[in-house]
Amino acid sequence: MRRTRTSGMLAVLFVSLVACVVLGHSRAHAAAQTPSPPGAQEYIIWPYDGAVIQGGKLWVRMGLRNMGVCPKGVNVPNTGHHHLLIDTDLPPLDQEIPSDRQHLHFGAGETDARIELPPGKHTLQLLLGDQNHVPHVPPVYSKKITIIVK
């Protein structure tokens, strides 16, 4: 196949168009974080800070004020779903919350969960995510608490 000047220009145009779409999508995604209302607050109901838990199985009860809980994928203003952070710091607040053993997702709208932790000192913190598991702006998260499992 003989390459012509026109086909080369079309290739450059195509690559430029793809780059614009990709970059535009990235910027739109970053700019499209979900707003949270003033006074929104997430908190851990149970266990309390400093609790000593016998055995490794425990219930975590999650609370939220001035917002509602909704499953992942549901786009309703002033709602989100809980993510429990175990023995870790807050992730980047402008990106999707990771999903692993330290970042538990409760995308069905759960407000309590049974977890199991090994003996030792542990930290727990909640972070609210929007329908796409991205923190709101401003982010809504609880105080980090420490518990001891015996």
mmCIF file with all atom_site columns, C-alpha atoms in Angstrom:
data_model
loop_
_atom_site.group_PDB
_atom_site.id
_atom_site.type_symbol
_atom_site.label_atom_id
_atom_site.label_alt_id
_atom_site.label_comp_id
_atom_site.label_asym_id
_atom_site.label_entity_id
_atom_site.label_seq_id
_atom_site.pdbx_PDB_ins_code
_atom_site.Cartn_x
_atom_site.Cartn_y
_atom_site.Cartn_z
_atom_site.occupancy
_atom_site.B_iso_or_equiv
_atom_site.pdbx_formal_charge
_atom_site.auth_seq_id
_atom_site.auth_comp_id
_atom_site.auth_asym_id
_atom_site.auth_atom_id
_atom_site.pdbx_PDB_model_num
ATOM 1   C CA . MET A 1 1   ? 0.000   0.000   0.000  1.00 0.00 ? 1   MET A CA 1
ATOM 2   C CA . ARG A 1 2   ? 1.352   3.376   -0.994 1.00 0.00 ? 2   ARG A CA 1
ATOM 3   C CA . ARG A 1 3   ? 1.348   5.982   1.744  1.00 0.00 ? 3   ARG A CA 1
ATOM 4   C CA . THR A 1 4   ? 0.176   9.395   0.611  1.00 0.00 ? 4   THR A CA 1
ATOM 5   C CA . ARG A 1 5   ? 0.431   12.769  2.178  1.00 0.00 ? 5   ARG A CA 1
ATOM 6   C CA . THR A 1 6   ? -3.307  12.727  2.823  1.00 0.00 ? 6   THR A CA 1
ATOM 7   C CA . SER A 1 7   ? -3.199  9.383   4.656  1.00 0.00 ? 7   SER A CA 1
ATOM 8   C CA . GLY A 1 8   ? -0.330  10.655  6.827  1.00 0.00 ? 8   GLY A CA 1
ATOM 9   C CA . MET A 1 9   ? -2.292  13.798  7.690  1.00 0.00 ? 9   MET A CA 1
ATOM 10  C CA . LEU A 1 10  ? -5.349  11.676  8.483  1.00 0.00 ? 10  LEU A CA 1
ATOM 11  C CA . ALA A 1 11  ? -3.248  9.513   10.819 1.00 0.00 ? 11  ALA A CA 1
ATOM 12  C CA . VAL A 1 12  ? -1.953  12.601  12.645 1.00 0.00 ? 12  VAL A CA 1
ATOM 13  C CA . LEU A 1 13  ? -5.490  13.996  12.855 1.00 0.00 ? 13  LEU A CA 1
ATOM 14  C CA . PHE A 1 14  ? -6.791  10.684  14.237 1.00 0.00 ? 14  PHE A CA 1
ATOM 15  C CA . VAL A 1 15  ? -4.065  10.480  16.910 1.00 0.00 ? 15  VAL A CA 1
ATOM 16  C CA . SER A 1 16  ? -4.740  14.103  17.880 1.00 0.00 ? 16  SER A CA 1
ATOM 17  C CA . LEU A 1 17  ? -8.474  13.450  18.126 1.00 0.00 ? 17  LEU A CA 1
ATOM 18  C CA . VAL A 1 18  ? -7.937  10.375  20.332 1.00 0.00 ? 18  VAL A CA 1
ATOM 19  C CA . ALA A 1 19  ? -5.574  12.355  22.589 1.00 0.00 ? 19  ALA A CA 1
ATOM 20  C CA . CYS A 1 20  ? -8.152  15.142  22.956 1.00 0.00 ? 20  CYS A CA 1
ATOM 21  C CA . VAL A 1 21  ? -10.904 12.688  23.840 1.00 0.00 ? 21  VAL A CA 1
ATOM 22  C CA . VAL A 1 22  ? -8.726  10.849  26.389 1.00 0.00 ? 22  VAL A CA 1
ATOM 23  C CA . LEU A 1 23  ? -7.357  14.033  27.978 1.00 0.00 ? 23  LEU A CA 1
ATOM 24  C CA . GLY A 1 24  ? -10.773 15.660  27.953 1.00 0.00 ? 24  GLY A CA 1
ATOM 25  C CA . HIS A 1 25  ? -12.316 12.604  29.605 1.00 0.00 ? 25  HIS A CA 1
ATOM 26  C CA . SER A 1 26  ? -9.616  12.577  32.301 1.00 0.00 ? 26  SER A CA 1
ATOM 27  C CA . ARG A 1 27  ? -10.120 16.247  33.058 1.00 0.00 ? 27  ARG A CA 1
ATOM 28  C CA . ALA A 1 28  ? -13.899 15.884  33.036 1.00 0.00 ? 28  ALA A CA 1
ATOM 29  C CA . HIS A 1 29  ? -13.662 12.893  35.401 1.00 0.00 ? 29  HIS A CA 1
ATOM 30  C CA . ALA A 1 30  ? -11.382 14.756  37.809 1.00 0.00 ? 30  ALA A CA 1
ATOM 31  C CA . ALA A 1 31  ? -13.616 17.836  37.686 1.00 0.00 ? 31  ALA A CA 1
ATOM 32  C CA . ALA A 1 32  ? -16.779 15.776  38.150 1.00 0.00 ? 32  ALA A CA 1
ATOM 33  C CA . GLN A 1 33  ? -16.314 14.823  41.802 1.00 0.00 ? 33  GLN A CA 1
ATOM 34  C CA . THR A 1 34  ? -19.582 14.731  43.683 1.00 0.00 ? 34  THR A CA 1
ATOM 35  C CA . PRO A 1 35  ? -20.234 17.609  46.096 1.00 0.00 ? 35  PRO A CA 1
ATOM 36  C CA . SER A 1 36  ? -21.091 16.961  49.730 1.00 0.00 ? 36  SER A CA 1
ATOM 37  C CA . PRO A 1 37  ? -23.430 19.252  51.649 1.00 0.00 ? 37  PRO A CA 1
ATOM 38  C CA . PRO A 1 38  ? -22.266 21.510  54.487 1.00 0.00 ? 38  PRO A CA 1
ATOM 39  C CA . GLY A 1 39  ? -22.192 19.743  57.840 1.00 0.00 ? 39  GLY A CA 1
ATOM 40  C CA . ALA A 1 40  ? -21.927 16.202  56.424 1.00 0.00 ? 40  ALA A CA 1
ATOM 41  C CA . GLN A 1 41  ? -20.268 13.944  58.947 1.00 0.00 ? 41  GLN A CA 1
ATOM 42  C CA . GLU A 1 42  ? -19.273 10.286  58.977 1.00 0.00 ? 42  GLU A CA 1
ATOM 43  C CA . TYR A 1 43  ? -18.530 8.466   62.224 1.00 0.00 ? 43  TYR A CA 1
ATOM 44  C CA . ILE A 1 44  ? -17.987 5.029   63.724 1.00 0.00 ? 44  ILE A CA 1
ATOM 45  C CA . ILE A 1 45  ? -20.768 4.094   66.151 1.00 0.00 ? 45  ILE A CA 1
ATOM 46  C CA . TRP A 1 46  ? -19.120 0.871   67.300 1.00 0.00 ? 46  TRP A CA 1
ATOM 47  C CA . PRO A 1 47  ? -16.466 -0.005  68.318 1.00 0.00 ? 47  PRO A CA 1
ATOM 48  C CA . TYR A 1 48  ? -15.512 3.075   70.292 1.00 0.00 ? 48  TYR A CA 1
ATOM 49  C CA . ASP A 1 49  ? -11.997 4.542   70.277 1.00 0.00 ? 49  ASP A CA 1
ATOM 50  C CA . GLY A 1 50  ? -9.801  2.522   72.663 1.00 0.00 ? 50  GLY A CA 1
ATOM 51  C CA . ALA A 1 51  ? -12.115 -0.526  72.763 1.00 0.00 ? 51  ALA A CA 1
ATOM 52  C CA . VAL A 1 52  ? -10.576 -3.874  73.677 1.00 0.00 ? 52  VAL A CA 1
ATOM 53  C CA . ILE A 1 53  ? -12.170 -6.665  71.652 1.00 0.00 ? 53  ILE A CA 1
ATOM 54  C CA . GLN A 1 54  ? -11.974 -10.297 72.803 1.00 0.00 ? 54  GLN A CA 1
ATOM 55  C CA . GLY A 1 55  ? -11.493 -12.596 69.824 1.00 0.00 ? 55  GLY A CA 1
ATOM 56  C CA . GLY A 1 56  ? -10.985 -11.283 66.318 1.00 0.00 ? 56  GLY A CA 1
ATOM 57  C CA . LYS A 1 57  ? -14.594 -11.075 65.103 1.00 0.00 ? 57  LYS A CA 1
ATOM 58  C CA . LEU A 1 58  ? -16.474 -7.845  65.630 1.00 0.00 ? 58  LEU A CA 1
ATOM 59  C CA . TRP A 1 59  ? -19.285 -5.760  64.225 1.00 0.00 ? 59  TRP A CA 1
ATOM 60  C CA . VAL A 1 60  ? -18.525 -2.292  62.911 1.00 0.00 ? 60  VAL A CA 1
ATOM 61  C CA . ARG A 1 61  ? -21.517 0.071   62.948 1.00 0.00 ? 61  ARG A CA 1
ATOM 62  C CA . MET A 1 62  ? -21.238 3.078   60.637 1.00 0.00 ? 62  MET A CA 1
ATOM 63  C CA . GLY A 1 63  ? -23.004 6.405   61.039 1.00 0.00 ? 63  GLY A CA 1
ATOM 64  C CA . LEU A 1 64  ? -23.642 9.354   58.717 1.00 0.00 ? 64  LEU A CA 1
ATOM 65  C CA . ARG A 1 65  ? -25.183 12.785  59.366 1.00 0.00 ? 65  ARG A CA 1
ATOM 66  C CA . ASN A 1 66  ? -26.662 15.252  56.851 1.00 0.00 ? 66  ASN A CA 1
ATOM 67  C CA . MET A 1 67  ? -26.333 12.767  53.970 1.00 0.00 ? 67  MET A CA 1
ATOM 68  C CA . GLY A 1 68  ? -27.978 9.510   52.961 1.00 0.00 ? 68  GLY A CA 1
ATOM 69  C CA . VAL A 1 69  ? -26.598 6.059   52.225 1.00 0.00 ? 69  VAL A CA 1
ATOM 70  C CA . CYS A 1 70  ? -27.154 4.710   48.718 1.00 0.00 ? 70  CYS A CA 1
ATOM 71  C CA . PRO A 1 71  ? -25.693 1.696   46.873 1.00 0.00 ? 71  PRO A CA 1
ATOM 72  C CA . LYS A 1 72  ? -22.818 2.113   44.421 1.00 0.00 ? 72  LYS A CA 1
ATOM 73  C CA . GLY A 1 73  ? -23.883 3.144   40.948 1.00 0.00 ? 73  GLY A CA 1
ATOM 74  C CA . VAL A 1 74  ? -26.894 5.117   42.199 1.00 0.00 ? 74  VAL A CA 1
ATOM 75  C CA . ASN A 1 75  ? -26.485 8.833   41.501 1.00 0.00 ? 75  ASN A CA 1
ATOM 76  C CA . VAL A 1 76  ? -28.665 10.669  44.022 1.00 0.00 ? 76  VAL A CA 1
ATOM 77  C CA . PRO A 1 77  ? -27.576 14.062  45.401 1.00 0.00 ? 77  PRO A CA 1
ATOM 78  C CA . ASN A 1 78  ? -26.175 14.084  48.942 1.00 0.00 ? 78  ASN A CA 1
ATOM 79  C CA . THR A 1 79  ? -25.717 10.319  49.161 1.00 0.00 ? 79  THR A CA 1
ATOM 80  C CA . GLY A 1 80  ? -22.830 7.876   49.141 1.00 0.00 ? 80  GLY A CA 1
ATOM 81  C CA . HIS A 1 81  ? -21.718 4.555   50.583 1.00 0.00 ? 81  HIS A CA 1
ATOM 82  C CA . HIS A 1 82  ? -19.257 3.572   53.288 1.00 0.00 ? 82  HIS A CA 1
ATOM 83  C CA . HIS A 1 83  ? -15.660 2.400   52.915 1.00 0.00 ? 83  HIS A CA 1
ATOM 84  C CA . LEU A 1 84  ? -13.837 1.070   55.969 1.00 0.00 ? 84  LEU A CA 1
ATOM 85  C CA . LEU A 1 85  ? -10.112 1.746   56.126 1.00 0.00 ? 85  LEU A CA 1
ATOM 86  C CA . ILE A 1 86  ? -8.206  -0.734  58.301 1.00 0.00 ? 86  ILE A CA 1
ATOM 87  C CA . ASP A 1 87  ? -4.653  -0.007  59.474 1.00 0.00 ? 87  ASP A CA 1
ATOM 88  C CA . THR A 1 88  ? -4.056  2.575   56.740 1.00 0.00 ? 88  THR A CA 1
ATOM 89  C CA . ASP A 1 89  ? -4.242  6.294   56.053 1.00 0.00 ? 89  ASP A CA 1
ATOM 90  C CA . LEU A 1 90  ? -6.737  8.063   53.812 1.00 0.00 ? 90  LEU A CA 1
ATOM 91  C CA . PRO A 1 91  ? -6.121  7.343   50.115 1.00 0.00 ? 91  PRO A CA 1
ATOM 92  C CA . PRO A 1 92  ? -5.864  10.163  47.528 1.00 0.00 ? 92  PRO A CA 1
ATOM 93  C CA . LEU A 1 93  ? -9.135  12.056  47.897 1.00 0.00 ? 93  LEU A CA 1
ATOM 94  C CA . ASP A 1 94  ? -9.554  12.816  44.180 1.00 0.00 ? 94  ASP A CA 1
ATOM 95  C CA . GLN A 1 95  ? -9.343  9.201   42.972 1.00 0.00 ? 95  GLN A CA 1
ATOM 96  C CA . GLU A 1 96  ? -11.371 6.010   43.239 1.00 0.00 ? 96  GLU A CA 1
ATOM 97  C CA . ILE A 1 97  ? -10.973 4.395   46.662 1.00 0.00 ? 97  ILE A CA 1
ATOM 98  C CA . PRO A 1 98  ? -8.896  1.196   46.376 1.00 0.00 ? 98  PRO A CA 1
ATOM 99  C CA . SER A 1 99  ? -10.573 -2.137  47.051 1.00 0.00 ? 99  SER A CA 1
ATOM 100 C CA . ASP A 1 100 ? -8.377  -4.497  49.060 1.00 0.00 ? 100 ASP A CA 1
ATOM 101 C CA . ARG A 1 101 ? -7.979  -5.894  52.594 1.00 0.00 ? 101 ARG A CA 1
ATOM 102 C CA . GLN A 1 102 ? -7.303  -2.418  53.984 1.00 0.00 ? 102 GLN A CA 1
ATOM 103 C CA . HIS A 1 103 ? -10.072 -0.634  52.026 1.00 0.00 ? 103 HIS A CA 1
ATOM 104 C CA . LEU A 1 104 ? -13.380 -2.478  52.435 1.00 0.00 ? 104 LEU A CA 1
ATOM 105 C CA . HIS A 1 105 ? -16.249 -1.337  50.195 1.00 0.00 ? 105 HIS A CA 1
ATOM 106 C CA . PHE A 1 106 ? -19.864 -1.472  51.318 1.00 0.00 ? 106 PHE A CA 1
ATOM 107 C CA . GLY A 1 107 ? -21.413 -0.751  47.934 1.00 0.00 ? 107 GLY A CA 1
ATOM 108 C CA . ALA A 1 108 ? -24.759 -2.347  48.729 1.00 0.00 ? 108 ALA A CA 1
ATOM 109 C CA . GLY A 1 109 ? -25.453 0.468   51.191 1.00 0.00 ? 109 GLY A CA 1
ATOM 110 C CA . GLU A 1 110 ? -24.569 -1.466  54.349 1.00 0.00 ? 110 GLU A CA 1
ATOM 111 C CA . THR A 1 111 ? -24.390 0.477   57.600 1.00 0.00 ? 111 THR A CA 1
ATOM 112 C CA . ASP A 1 112 ? -22.851 -2.324  59.667 1.00 0.00 ? 112 ASP A CA 1
ATOM 113 C CA . ALA A 1 113 ? -20.425 -5.112  58.878 1.00 0.00 ? 113 ALA A CA 1
ATOM 114 C CA . ARG A 1 114 ? -18.871 -8.113  60.557 1.00 0.00 ? 114 ARG A CA 1
ATOM 115 C CA . ILE A 1 115 ? -15.094 -8.099  60.216 1.00 0.00 ? 115 ILE A CA 1
ATOM 116 C CA . GLU A 1 116 ? -12.296 -10.257 61.580 1.00 0.00 ? 116 GLU A CA 1
ATOM 117 C CA . LEU A 1 117 ? -8.935  -8.890  62.705 1.00 0.00 ? 117 LEU A CA 1
ATOM 118 C CA . PRO A 1 118 ? -5.859  -10.653 64.085 1.00 0.00 ? 118 PRO A CA 1
ATOM 119 C CA . PRO A 1 119 ? -4.737  -9.958  67.662 1.00 0.00 ? 119 PRO A CA 1
ATOM 120 C CA . GLY A 1 120 ? -3.010  -6.619  68.141 1.00 0.00 ? 120 GLY A CA 1
ATOM 121 C CA . LYS A 1 121 ? -3.537  -2.895  67.809 1.00 0.00 ? 121 LYS A CA 1
ATOM 122 C CA . HIS A 1 122 ? -5.605  -1.721  64.811 1.00 0.00 ? 122 HIS A CA 1
ATOM 123 C CA . THR A 1 123 ? -6.900  1.534   63.384 1.00 0.00 ? 123 THR A CA 1
ATOM 124 C CA . LEU A 1 124 ? -10.307 1.981   61.760 1.00 0.00 ? 124 LEU A CA 1
ATOM 125 C CA . GLN A 1 125 ? -11.602 4.937   59.754 1.00 0.00 ? 125 GLN A CA 1
ATOM 126 C CA . LEU A 1 126 ? -14.581 5.489   57.466 1.00 0.00 ? 126 LEU A CA 1
ATOM 127 C CA . LEU A 1 127 ? -14.510 7.314   54.136 1.00 0.00 ? 127 LEU A CA 1
ATOM 128 C CA . LEU A 1 128 ? -17.684 8.020   52.180 1.00 0.00 ? 128 LEU A CA 1
ATOM 129 C CA . GLY A 1 129 ? -17.567 7.367   48.442 1.00 0.00 ? 129 GLY A CA 1
ATOM 130 C CA . ASP A 1 130 ? -19.940 8.481   45.696 1.00 0.00 ? 130 ASP A CA 1
ATOM 131 C CA . GLN A 1 131 ? -21.618 6.222   43.127 1.00 0.00 ? 131 GLN A CA 1
ATOM 132 C CA . ASN A 1 132 ? -18.176 5.624   41.548 1.00 0.00 ? 132 ASN A CA 1
ATOM 133 C CA . HIS A 1 133 ? -16.276 4.998   44.837 1.00 0.00 ? 133 HIS A CA 1
ATOM 134 C CA . VAL A 1 134 ? -14.667 8.474   44.646 1.00 0.00 ? 134 VAL A CA 1
ATOM 135 C CA . PRO A 1 135 ? -14.640 10.674  47.781 1.00 0.00 ? 135 PRO A CA 1
ATOM 136 C CA . HIS A 1 136 ? -16.935 13.704  47.765 1.00 0.00 ? 136 HIS A CA 1
ATOM 137 C CA . VAL A 1 137 ? -15.802 17.341  47.714 1.00 0.00 ? 137 VAL A CA 1
ATOM 138 C CA . PRO A 1 138 ? -15.220 18.220  50.447 1.00 0.00 ? 138 PRO A CA 1
ATOM 139 C CA . PRO A 1 139 ? -14.452 14.646  51.547 1.00 0.00 ? 139 PRO A CA 1
ATOM 140 C CA . VAL A 1 140 ? -16.592 13.065  54.253 1.00 0.00 ? 140 VAL A CA 1
ATOM 141 C CA . TYR A 1 141 ? -14.626 10.820  56.603 1.00 0.00 ? 141 TYR A CA 1
ATOM 142 C CA . SER A 1 142 ? -14.601 9.808   60.249 1.00 0.00 ? 142 SER A CA 1
ATOM 143 C CA . LYS A 1 143 ? -12.023 10.301  62.928 1.00 0.00 ? 143 LYS A CA 1
ATOM 144 C CA . LYS A 1 144 ? -9.483  7.458   62.934 1.00 0.00 ? 144 LYS A CA 1
ATOM 145 C CA . ILE A 1 145 ? -9.955  5.248   65.984 1.00 0.00 ? 145 ILE A CA 1
ATOM 146 C CA . THR A 1 146 ? -7.671  2.664   67.567 1.00 0.00 ? 146 THR A CA 1
ATOM 147 C CA . ILE A 1 147 ? -8.843  -0.680  68.954 1.00 0.00 ? 147 ILE A CA 1
ATOM 148 C CA . ILE A 1 148 ? -7.044  -3.640  70.507 1.00 0.00 ? 148 ILE A CA 1
ATOM 149 C CA . VAL A 1 149 ? -7.931  -7.218  69.610 1.00 0.00 ? 149 VAL A CA 1
ATOM 150 C CA . LYS A 1 150 ? -6.989  -9.867  72.201 1.00 0.00 ? 150 LYS A CA 1
#
